[in-house]
Coordinates of C-alpha atoms in Angstrom, one line a residue:
M20 CA -2.4 -41.6 11.0
R21 CA -4.7 -37.7 10.2
D22 CA -7.7 -38.2 11.8
E23 CA -10.5 -39.4 9.3
H24 CA -12.8 -36.4 9.3
Q25 CA -9.6 -33.8 8.8
S26 CA -8.6 -36.0 5.9
A27 CA -12.2 -36.0 4.3
H28 CA -12.1 -32.0 4.9
L29 CA -9.1 -30.7 3.6
E30 CA -9.0 -33.7 0.9
Q31 CA -12.1 -32.7 -0.2
L32 CA -10.8 -28.9 -0.1
T33 CA -7.4 -29.8 -1.6
A34 CA -8.9 -32.0 -4.7
K35 CA -11.3 -28.6 -5.3
L36 CA -8.3 -26.1 -5.1
R37 CA -6.2 -28.7 -8.1
D38 CA -9.2 -29.2 -10.5
R39 CA -10.6 -25.6 -10.3
S40 CA -13.6 -26.4 -9.0
A41 CA -13.1 -24.0 -6.0
I42 CA -15.0 -20.7 -5.4
I43 CA -12.6 -18.3 -4.3
G44 CA -14.0 -15.5 -2.4
I45 CA -12.3 -12.3 -1.8
I46 CA -13.4 -9.9 0.4
G47 CA -12.3 -6.2 -0.2
L48 CA -11.9 -5.5 -3.8
G49 CA -9.4 -2.6 -3.6
Y50 CA -5.4 -2.8 -4.9
V51 CA -5.0 -5.9 -3.1
G52 CA -8.0 -8.3 -3.5
L53 CA -9.2 -6.5 -6.9
P54 CA -6.0 -7.9 -9.0
L55 CA -6.2 -11.0 -6.9
T56 CA -9.6 -11.3 -8.1
L57 CA -8.3 -11.6 -11.5
R58 CA -5.8 -13.8 -11.4
Y59 CA -8.1 -16.4 -9.8
A60 CA -10.2 -15.7 -12.8
A61 CA -7.7 -16.0 -15.4
V62 CA -6.9 -19.3 -13.8
G63 CA -10.3 -20.7 -14.8
F64 CA -11.6 -20.2 -11.2
K65 CA -15.4 -18.9 -10.2
V66 CA -15.1 -15.5 -7.6
L67 CA -17.3 -14.1 -5.4
G68 CA -16.2 -10.8 -4.6
I69 CA -17.6 -9.2 -1.4
D70 CA -17.5 -5.3 -0.8
I71 CA -19.0 -3.1 1.6
D72 CA -18.8 -0.6 -0.8
S73 CA -21.9 -0.6 -2.9
A74 CA -20.1 2.0 -5.7
K75 CA -17.7 -0.3 -6.1
V76 CA -19.3 -3.3 -6.6
D77 CA -22.1 -2.0 -9.2
K78 CA -18.9 -1.0 -11.4
L79 CA -17.0 -4.6 -11.1
N80 CA -20.6 -6.1 -12.0
A81 CA -21.2 -3.3 -15.0
G82 CA -17.5 -4.6 -16.5
A83 CA -15.7 -1.2 -15.2
S84 CA -12.7 -0.6 -13.0
Y85 CA -12.2 2.2 -10.5
I86 CA -8.3 1.6 -11.0
N87 CA -5.9 3.1 -13.2
H88 CA -3.6 0.6 -13.9
I89 CA -6.5 -2.2 -14.2
S90 CA -8.5 -1.8 -17.2
A91 CA -12.2 -2.3 -18.1
A92 CA -11.2 -5.2 -20.7
D93 CA -9.6 -7.3 -17.8
I94 CA -12.8 -6.9 -15.3
A95 CA -14.7 -7.7 -18.5
R96 CA -12.6 -11.1 -19.1
A97 CA -12.7 -12.1 -15.2
R98 CA -17.0 -11.5 -15.7
A99 CA -17.0 -13.7 -18.8
N100 CA -15.1 -16.2 -16.9
G101 CA -17.8 -16.2 -13.6
F102 CA -16.6 -13.3 -11.3
E103 CA -19.5 -11.4 -9.9
A104 CA -19.1 -9.0 -6.7
T105 CA -21.6 -8.5 -4.1
T106 CA -22.1 -6.7 -1.0
D107 CA -24.3 -9.2 0.7
F108 CA -21.7 -11.2 3.6
S109 CA -24.8 -14.0 3.6
R110 CA -23.1 -15.6 0.9
A111 CA -20.0 -16.2 2.4
G112 CA -21.0 -20.2 2.4
E113 CA -21.1 -20.1 -1.8
P114 CA -16.9 -20.4 -1.7
D115 CA -14.5 -22.6 -0.3
A116 CA -11.9 -20.2 0.5
L117 CA -12.5 -16.4 1.9
I118 CA -9.3 -14.3 1.4
I119 CA -9.4 -11.7 3.1
C120 CA -7.6 -8.3 1.4
V121 CA -8.8 -5.1 3.8
P122 CA -6.9 -2.0 5.4
T123 CA -4.8 -2.2 8.7
P124 CA -4.7 1.7 9.4
L125 CA -3.2 2.9 12.4
N126 CA -5.7 4.8 15.1
P127 CA -5.0 8.3 16.5
Y128 CA -3.0 7.0 18.6
R129 CA -0.8 5.1 15.9
E130 CA -1.7 2.1 17.2
P131 CA -2.7 -1.1 15.3
D132 CA -6.3 -0.2 13.7
L133 CA -7.4 -4.1 13.4
S134 CA -11.5 -2.9 13.4
F135 CA -12.0 -3.9 9.3
V136 CA -10.1 -7.3 10.1
L137 CA -12.2 -8.1 12.6
D138 CA -15.9 -6.4 12.1
T139 CA -15.3 -8.6 8.6
T140 CA -14.2 -12.0 9.9
D141 CA -17.0 -10.7 12.0
A142 CA -19.5 -11.2 9.0
L143 CA -18.5 -13.8 7.7
L144 CA -18.6 -15.9 10.8
P145 CA -22.1 -17.0 10.6
Y146 CA -22.3 -18.1 7.2
M147 CA -19.0 -20.0 7.4
R148 CA -19.2 -23.6 7.1
P149 CA -16.8 -26.6 7.3
G150 CA -14.5 -27.3 4.7
Q151 CA -13.4 -23.8 4.2
V152 CA -9.9 -22.7 3.9
V153 CA -9.4 -18.6 5.4
S154 CA -6.4 -16.0 4.7
L155 CA -5.9 -13.1 5.7
E156 CA -4.0 -11.1 3.5
S157 CA -3.8 -7.8 5.4
T158 CA -0.5 -6.5 6.9
T159 CA -0.6 -7.4 10.9
Y160 CA 1.4 -8.2 13.5
P161 CA 2.8 -11.0 14.6
G162 CA -0.2 -13.4 16.7
T163 CA -3.2 -11.8 14.9
T164 CA -3.8 -14.7 13.0
E165 CA -3.4 -16.8 16.2
E166 CA -5.2 -14.4 18.9
E167 CA -8.0 -12.6 16.9
L168 CA -9.0 -15.0 13.9
R169 CA -8.4 -18.4 15.5
P170 CA -10.4 -17.8 18.4
R171 CA -13.2 -16.6 16.6
L172 CA -13.4 -19.6 14.3
E173 CA -13.3 -21.8 17.6
S174 CA -16.1 -19.6 18.8
R175 CA -18.7 -20.7 15.5
G176 CA -17.7 -24.7 16.9
F177 CA -15.3 -25.0 14.2
E178 CA -12.3 -27.3 14.9
V179 CA -9.3 -25.3 13.1
G180 CA -7.0 -27.7 11.2
R181 CA -9.7 -30.0 11.4
E182 CA -13.3 -28.5 9.6
V183 CA -11.9 -25.3 8.8
F184 CA -8.5 -24.2 7.9
L185 CA -6.7 -20.8 8.7
V186 CA -3.2 -19.3 7.2
F187 CA -1.7 -15.9 7.1
S188 CA -0.1 -14.8 3.5
P189 CA 0.6 -11.6 3.2
E190 CA -0.1 -9.2 0.4
R191 CA 2.7 -8.2 -2.4
E192 CA 0.9 -5.5 -4.2
D193 CA 3.0 -3.3 -6.2
P194 CA 0.3 -0.7 -7.7
G195 CA 2.1 0.4 -11.1
N196 CA 4.9 -1.5 -11.6
P197 CA 5.3 -3.0 -15.0
N198 CA 8.3 -5.0 -13.8
F199 CA 5.5 -7.1 -11.7
E200 CA 2.6 -8.7 -11.3
T201 CA 0.3 -10.8 -9.3
R202 CA 1.3 -14.3 -10.3
T203 CA 5.4 -13.8 -10.9
I204 CA 5.2 -12.1 -7.3
P205 CA 6.4 -15.3 -4.7
K206 CA 4.0 -15.8 -1.6
V207 CA 4.9 -16.5 1.5
C208 CA 2.0 -18.7 3.6
G209 CA 1.9 -19.9 7.0
G210 CA -0.6 -22.3 8.7
S211 CA -1.9 -22.0 11.7
T212 CA -1.7 -25.9 11.6
A213 CA 0.6 -28.6 9.4
A214 CA -3.4 -29.2 7.6
C215 CA -3.7 -25.4 7.5
L216 CA -0.9 -24.6 5.4
E217 CA -1.5 -27.5 3.7
A218 CA -4.6 -26.3 2.7
G219 CA -2.8 -22.7 2.1
L220 CA -0.3 -23.8 -0.3
A221 CA -3.4 -26.0 -2.7
L222 CA -5.2 -22.2 -2.3
Y223 CA -2.3 -20.3 -3.6
G224 CA -0.6 -23.1 -5.6
P225 CA -2.4 -22.8 -8.7
A226 CA -2.8 -18.8 -9.0
I227 CA 0.9 -17.7 -7.9
D228 CA 4.4 -18.9 -9.3
R229 CA 6.1 -19.3 -6.4
V230 CA 4.2 -20.2 -2.9
V231 CA 6.8 -19.8 -0.1
P232 CA 5.8 -21.8 3.2
V233 CA 6.8 -20.6 6.3
S234 CA 6.6 -22.5 9.8
S235 CA 4.4 -20.6 11.6
T236 CA 1.5 -17.6 10.8
R237 CA 3.8 -15.1 12.8
A238 CA 6.3 -16.5 10.7
A239 CA 4.4 -15.0 7.7
E240 CA 3.2 -12.0 9.7
L241 CA 6.7 -10.5 10.9
T242 CA 7.9 -11.6 7.3
K243 CA 5.6 -9.2 5.8
L244 CA 6.7 -6.5 8.8
L245 CA 10.6 -7.1 7.8
E246 CA 9.6 -6.4 4.2
N247 CA 8.5 -2.9 4.7
I248 CA 10.7 -2.0 7.9
H249 CA 13.6 -2.8 5.7
R250 CA 12.4 -0.1 3.1
A251 CA 11.2 2.5 5.7
V252 CA 14.3 2.3 7.4
N253 CA 16.7 2.8 4.7
I254 CA 14.6 5.6 2.9
G255 CA 14.6 6.9 7.0
L256 CA 18.7 6.7 6.3
V257 CA 18.8 8.3 2.6
N258 CA 16.7 11.3 3.7
E259 CA 18.7 11.9 6.7
M260 CA 22.0 12.0 4.5
K261 CA 19.8 14.3 2.0
I262 CA 19.7 17.0 4.8
I263 CA 23.7 16.5 5.4
A264 CA 24.1 16.6 1.6
D265 CA 22.1 20.0 1.3
K266 CA 23.9 21.6 4.1
M267 CA 27.2 20.2 2.1
Q268 CA 25.7 21.9 -0.8
I269 CA 26.0 18.3 -2.7
D270 CA 22.9 17.0 -4.4
I271 CA 22.1 13.5 -3.1
H272 CA 21.1 11.8 -6.4
E273 CA 24.2 12.4 -7.7
V274 CA 25.5 10.6 -4.8
I275 CA 23.4 8.0 -5.2
R276 CA 23.7 7.9 -8.5
A277 CA 27.7 6.9 -8.3
A278 CA 26.8 4.9 -5.6
A279 CA 24.7 2.7 -7.5
T280 CA 26.8 1.4 -9.6
K281 CA 29.2 -0.8 -7.1
P282 CA 28.1 -4.2 -8.1
F283 CA 28.1 -5.6 -4.3
G284 CA 27.0 -4.0 -1.5
F285 CA 24.8 -1.4 -1.9
T286 CA 20.9 -1.0 -2.9
P287 CA 20.0 2.3 -4.2
Y288 CA 17.5 3.9 -2.0
Y289 CA 15.7 7.4 -3.2
P290 CA 14.9 10.4 -0.6
G291 CA 11.7 12.1 -1.2
P292 CA 9.2 14.1 0.7
G293 CA 7.9 11.2 3.1
L294 CA 6.5 8.0 3.1
G295 CA 3.1 7.5 1.5
G296 CA 1.0 4.3 0.5
H297 CA -0.8 1.7 2.6
C298 CA 2.5 0.2 4.4
I299 CA 5.6 1.7 4.2
P300 CA 4.0 4.5 6.7
I301 CA 2.3 2.2 9.0
D302 CA 3.6 -1.3 9.4
P303 CA 6.2 -0.5 11.5
F304 CA 4.3 0.8 14.6
Y305 CA 2.7 -2.4 14.0
L306 CA 5.5 -4.4 14.9
T307 CA 6.7 -1.1 17.4
W308 CA 3.3 -1.8 19.1
K309 CA 4.1 -5.4 19.8
A310 CA 7.0 -5.6 20.9
R311 CA 6.5 -3.1 23.6
Q312 CA 4.3 -6.0 24.6
Y313 CA 7.6 -8.0 25.7
G314 CA 8.6 -5.0 26.9
L315 CA 11.5 -4.0 24.0
H316 CA 12.3 -0.4 22.8
T317 CA 12.2 -0.7 19.1
R318 CA 14.6 2.1 18.8
F319 CA 15.8 1.8 15.2
I320 CA 12.8 1.7 13.5
E321 CA 10.9 4.6 15.4
L322 CA 14.5 6.8 14.8
A323 CA 13.8 5.9 10.9
G324 CA 10.2 6.9 11.7
E325 CA 10.9 10.0 13.3
I326 CA 13.2 11.7 10.1
N327 CA 10.5 10.4 7.8
S328 CA 7.5 11.5 9.7
D329 CA 10.1 15.2 9.5
M330 CA 10.1 15.0 5.5
P331 CA 7.2 17.5 4.5
H332 CA 8.1 19.9 7.4
W333 CA 11.9 20.0 6.2
V334 CA 10.9 19.9 2.2
V335 CA 8.2 23.4 3.1
G336 CA 11.6 24.9 5.4
K337 CA 13.0 24.2 1.7
V338 CA 10.2 26.1 0.0
S339 CA 10.0 29.2 2.3
D340 CA 14.3 29.5 2.1
A341 CA 13.6 29.7 -1.6
L342 CA 10.8 32.2 -1.7
N343 CA 12.8 34.3 0.6
Q344 CA 15.7 34.4 -1.4
R345 CA 13.5 35.9 -3.8
G346 CA 11.7 38.4 -1.9
R347 CA 8.7 36.5 -1.2
S348 CA 7.1 35.0 1.5
V349 CA 5.1 32.1 2.3
M350 CA 2.1 33.6 3.0
G351 CA 0.2 35.2 0.2
S352 CA 2.5 33.0 -2.5
R353 CA 0.3 30.8 -5.1
V354 CA 2.1 27.6 -4.8
L355 CA 1.4 24.7 -7.1
V356 CA 2.3 21.0 -6.2
L357 CA 3.1 18.8 -8.7
G358 CA 1.3 15.3 -8.3
I359 CA -0.5 14.1 -4.8
A360 CA -0.4 10.4 -5.2
Y361 CA 1.7 9.1 -2.9
K362 CA 3.9 7.3 -5.5
K363 CA 4.8 7.6 -9.6
D364 CA 2.2 6.7 -12.2
V365 CA -0.5 5.5 -9.6
E366 CA -3.8 7.1 -8.2
D367 CA -3.9 6.3 -4.9
M368 CA -3.5 8.8 -2.8
R369 CA -3.4 6.4 0.8
E370 CA -1.1 8.7 3.3
S371 CA 0.6 10.5 0.5
P372 CA 3.1 12.7 1.3
S373 CA 1.8 15.3 -0.7
V374 CA -1.2 15.9 0.9
E375 CA 0.4 16.9 4.5
L376 CA 2.4 19.6 2.1
M377 CA -0.7 21.1 0.6
E378 CA -1.7 21.2 4.2
L379 CA 1.7 22.4 6.1
L380 CA 1.6 25.3 3.0
R381 CA -2.0 26.3 3.1
D382 CA -1.0 26.4 7.4
K383 CA 1.0 29.2 6.5
G384 CA -0.8 31.0 4.4
A385 CA 0.5 30.2 1.1
H386 CA -2.9 29.8 -2.4
V387 CA -2.1 25.8 -3.0
D388 CA -3.1 24.5 -6.1
Y389 CA -2.1 20.6 -7.6
A390 CA -1.5 19.3 -10.8
D391 CA -1.9 15.6 -11.3
P392 CA -3.0 13.4 -14.1
H393 CA -4.3 9.8 -12.5
V394 CA -6.1 12.7 -9.8
P395 CA -8.4 14.6 -11.6
V396 CA -10.2 15.6 -8.5
F397 CA -9.1 15.6 -4.9
P398 CA -10.9 12.8 -3.4
R399 CA -12.6 12.6 -0.6
M400 CA -10.5 11.4 2.5
R401 CA -10.8 10.6 6.2
E402 CA -8.4 13.0 7.5
H403 CA -7.6 15.8 4.7
R404 CA -10.4 17.7 2.7
F405 CA -9.6 20.2 -0.4
D406 CA -12.2 21.2 -2.8
L407 CA -9.8 21.2 -5.9
S408 CA -9.7 20.0 -9.1
S409 CA -5.8 19.1 -11.3
V410 CA -5.1 22.4 -13.1
A411 CA -4.1 21.7 -16.5
L412 CA 0.1 22.7 -17.7
T413 CA 0.5 25.4 -19.9
P414 CA 3.2 27.8 -20.1
Q415 CA 0.4 29.8 -18.7
S416 CA -0.5 28.5 -15.7
I417 CA 2.5 27.3 -14.7
A418 CA 3.9 31.2 -14.6
S419 CA 1.2 32.4 -12.7
Y420 CA 2.3 30.3 -9.9
D421 CA 5.5 31.6 -6.9
V422 CA 6.9 28.4 -6.5
V423 CA 5.9 24.8 -8.2
L424 CA 6.9 22.0 -5.6
L425 CA 7.7 19.0 -7.4
A426 CA 5.9 16.2 -5.0
T427 CA 5.3 13.2 -6.8
A428 CA 7.5 12.7 -10.0
H429 CA 4.5 11.2 -12.8
S430 CA 6.1 9.8 -16.2
G431 CA 3.3 12.1 -17.9
F432 CA 4.5 15.6 -17.1
D433 CA 6.5 17.4 -19.7
Y434 CA 9.1 18.4 -17.3
E435 CA 11.1 20.5 -19.9
L436 CA 7.9 22.7 -20.2
I437 CA 7.7 23.3 -16.6
R438 CA 11.4 24.2 -16.2
K439 CA 11.4 26.5 -19.0
Y440 CA 8.2 28.4 -17.8
A441 CA 8.4 27.7 -13.7
N442 CA 9.3 30.9 -12.0
L443 CA 10.8 28.7 -8.8
I444 CA 11.0 25.0 -8.7
V445 CA 11.6 22.9 -5.7
D446 CA 12.5 19.5 -6.7
T447 CA 12.0 16.5 -3.8
R448 CA 12.3 14.0 -6.3
G449 CA 15.6 14.5 -8.1
V450 CA 14.0 15.1 -11.7
Y451 CA 16.0 17.8 -12.7
L452 CA 19.8 16.6 -12.5
E453 CA 21.5 19.2 -14.2
R454 CA 21.9 22.4 -12.0
Q455 CA 19.6 25.1 -13.2
P456 CA 18.6 28.9 -11.7
N457 CA 15.2 28.2 -11.2
V458 CA 15.8 24.8 -9.6
V459 CA 16.1 24.1 -5.9
K460 CA 16.6 20.5 -4.4
A461 CA 14.7 19.6 -1.5

């Protein structure tokens, strides 16, 4: 028989989530938190967004967006439905649910950096109250929710599963992908206790078409890592195949297109100049770090990481070879990098391999510029600095460069114009299907 106090807190919480009178608190209003905010607002919940960036908060409260694929009209609709953004963590007692969507990067030693998650949790704790559900969505190693968050909640005197409820439900956002939206992407959820899982399912059920329960927070944490390691390993495989194909003078993109016609047993993955984004370059290291605590060496995962990490150096080697064949060196050459976001048709610069390409070329003495319709001015970044603005692509500007390095294949580029006027193109994305005298595949 369920404890009376547990029953009262859980039943009151789930009832408020069912009738949508609950207030949803979302901490971290970036590429994960903001779409989730809009979804909850769209289905009738009042949403309180909390972020440490006052500029973001001011924009949102003014009805403006800072993410390209989210329009000001989307923000305005959420505001009309009661959405409010704040930097004030003392308001954390107002929501019935606290969904944490903050970064989980790596430290300089390629180890997990949980400072954003732990600092956020510590900032919320003094203002929490019984009857709240806390959900962590940030990608992390198995055990984080139980080993780090649960003790913090219990240090405040809360009994997890009776007074407050704790779940892990990994984000699955794919910025700029028009085929999916927050509502249609199934949501995995694991609870710290059975009652916690019940609260988590009640939290996500009204907003997401399909919620997938798993047996524990650790299973949910590992699910997210498996998803992204699956991609990282397969991209590592196809990047290695690219190098082999290049030595054999075979176009790997032609081979992938042909293999993809097989209707079973093959999923196409595509090579590139390296891995980018907030997940795939980082998440494997969260598992390899945790696995070492169990005396395990994740050889397969780490090998893929080595191959993917070497890709920018391999691409710069191809640029150097292509210039040498035309009687030029990298030093003193003018290089235009096409696309500096980590993937096509977004402005997201996190872990973009394009930036590493720019730095490697600059270090070799090249004069480097970039063109990216989604990044008009090179942003402030923690580890990278360029005082540059995007170059307008005209016949004259394209022809003024010794080499155009196609790094991110945005749909907005006029590839025929670029092919016609570029002296040399190094194509890392397989955009140019036919052999061209001024195109080198990399």
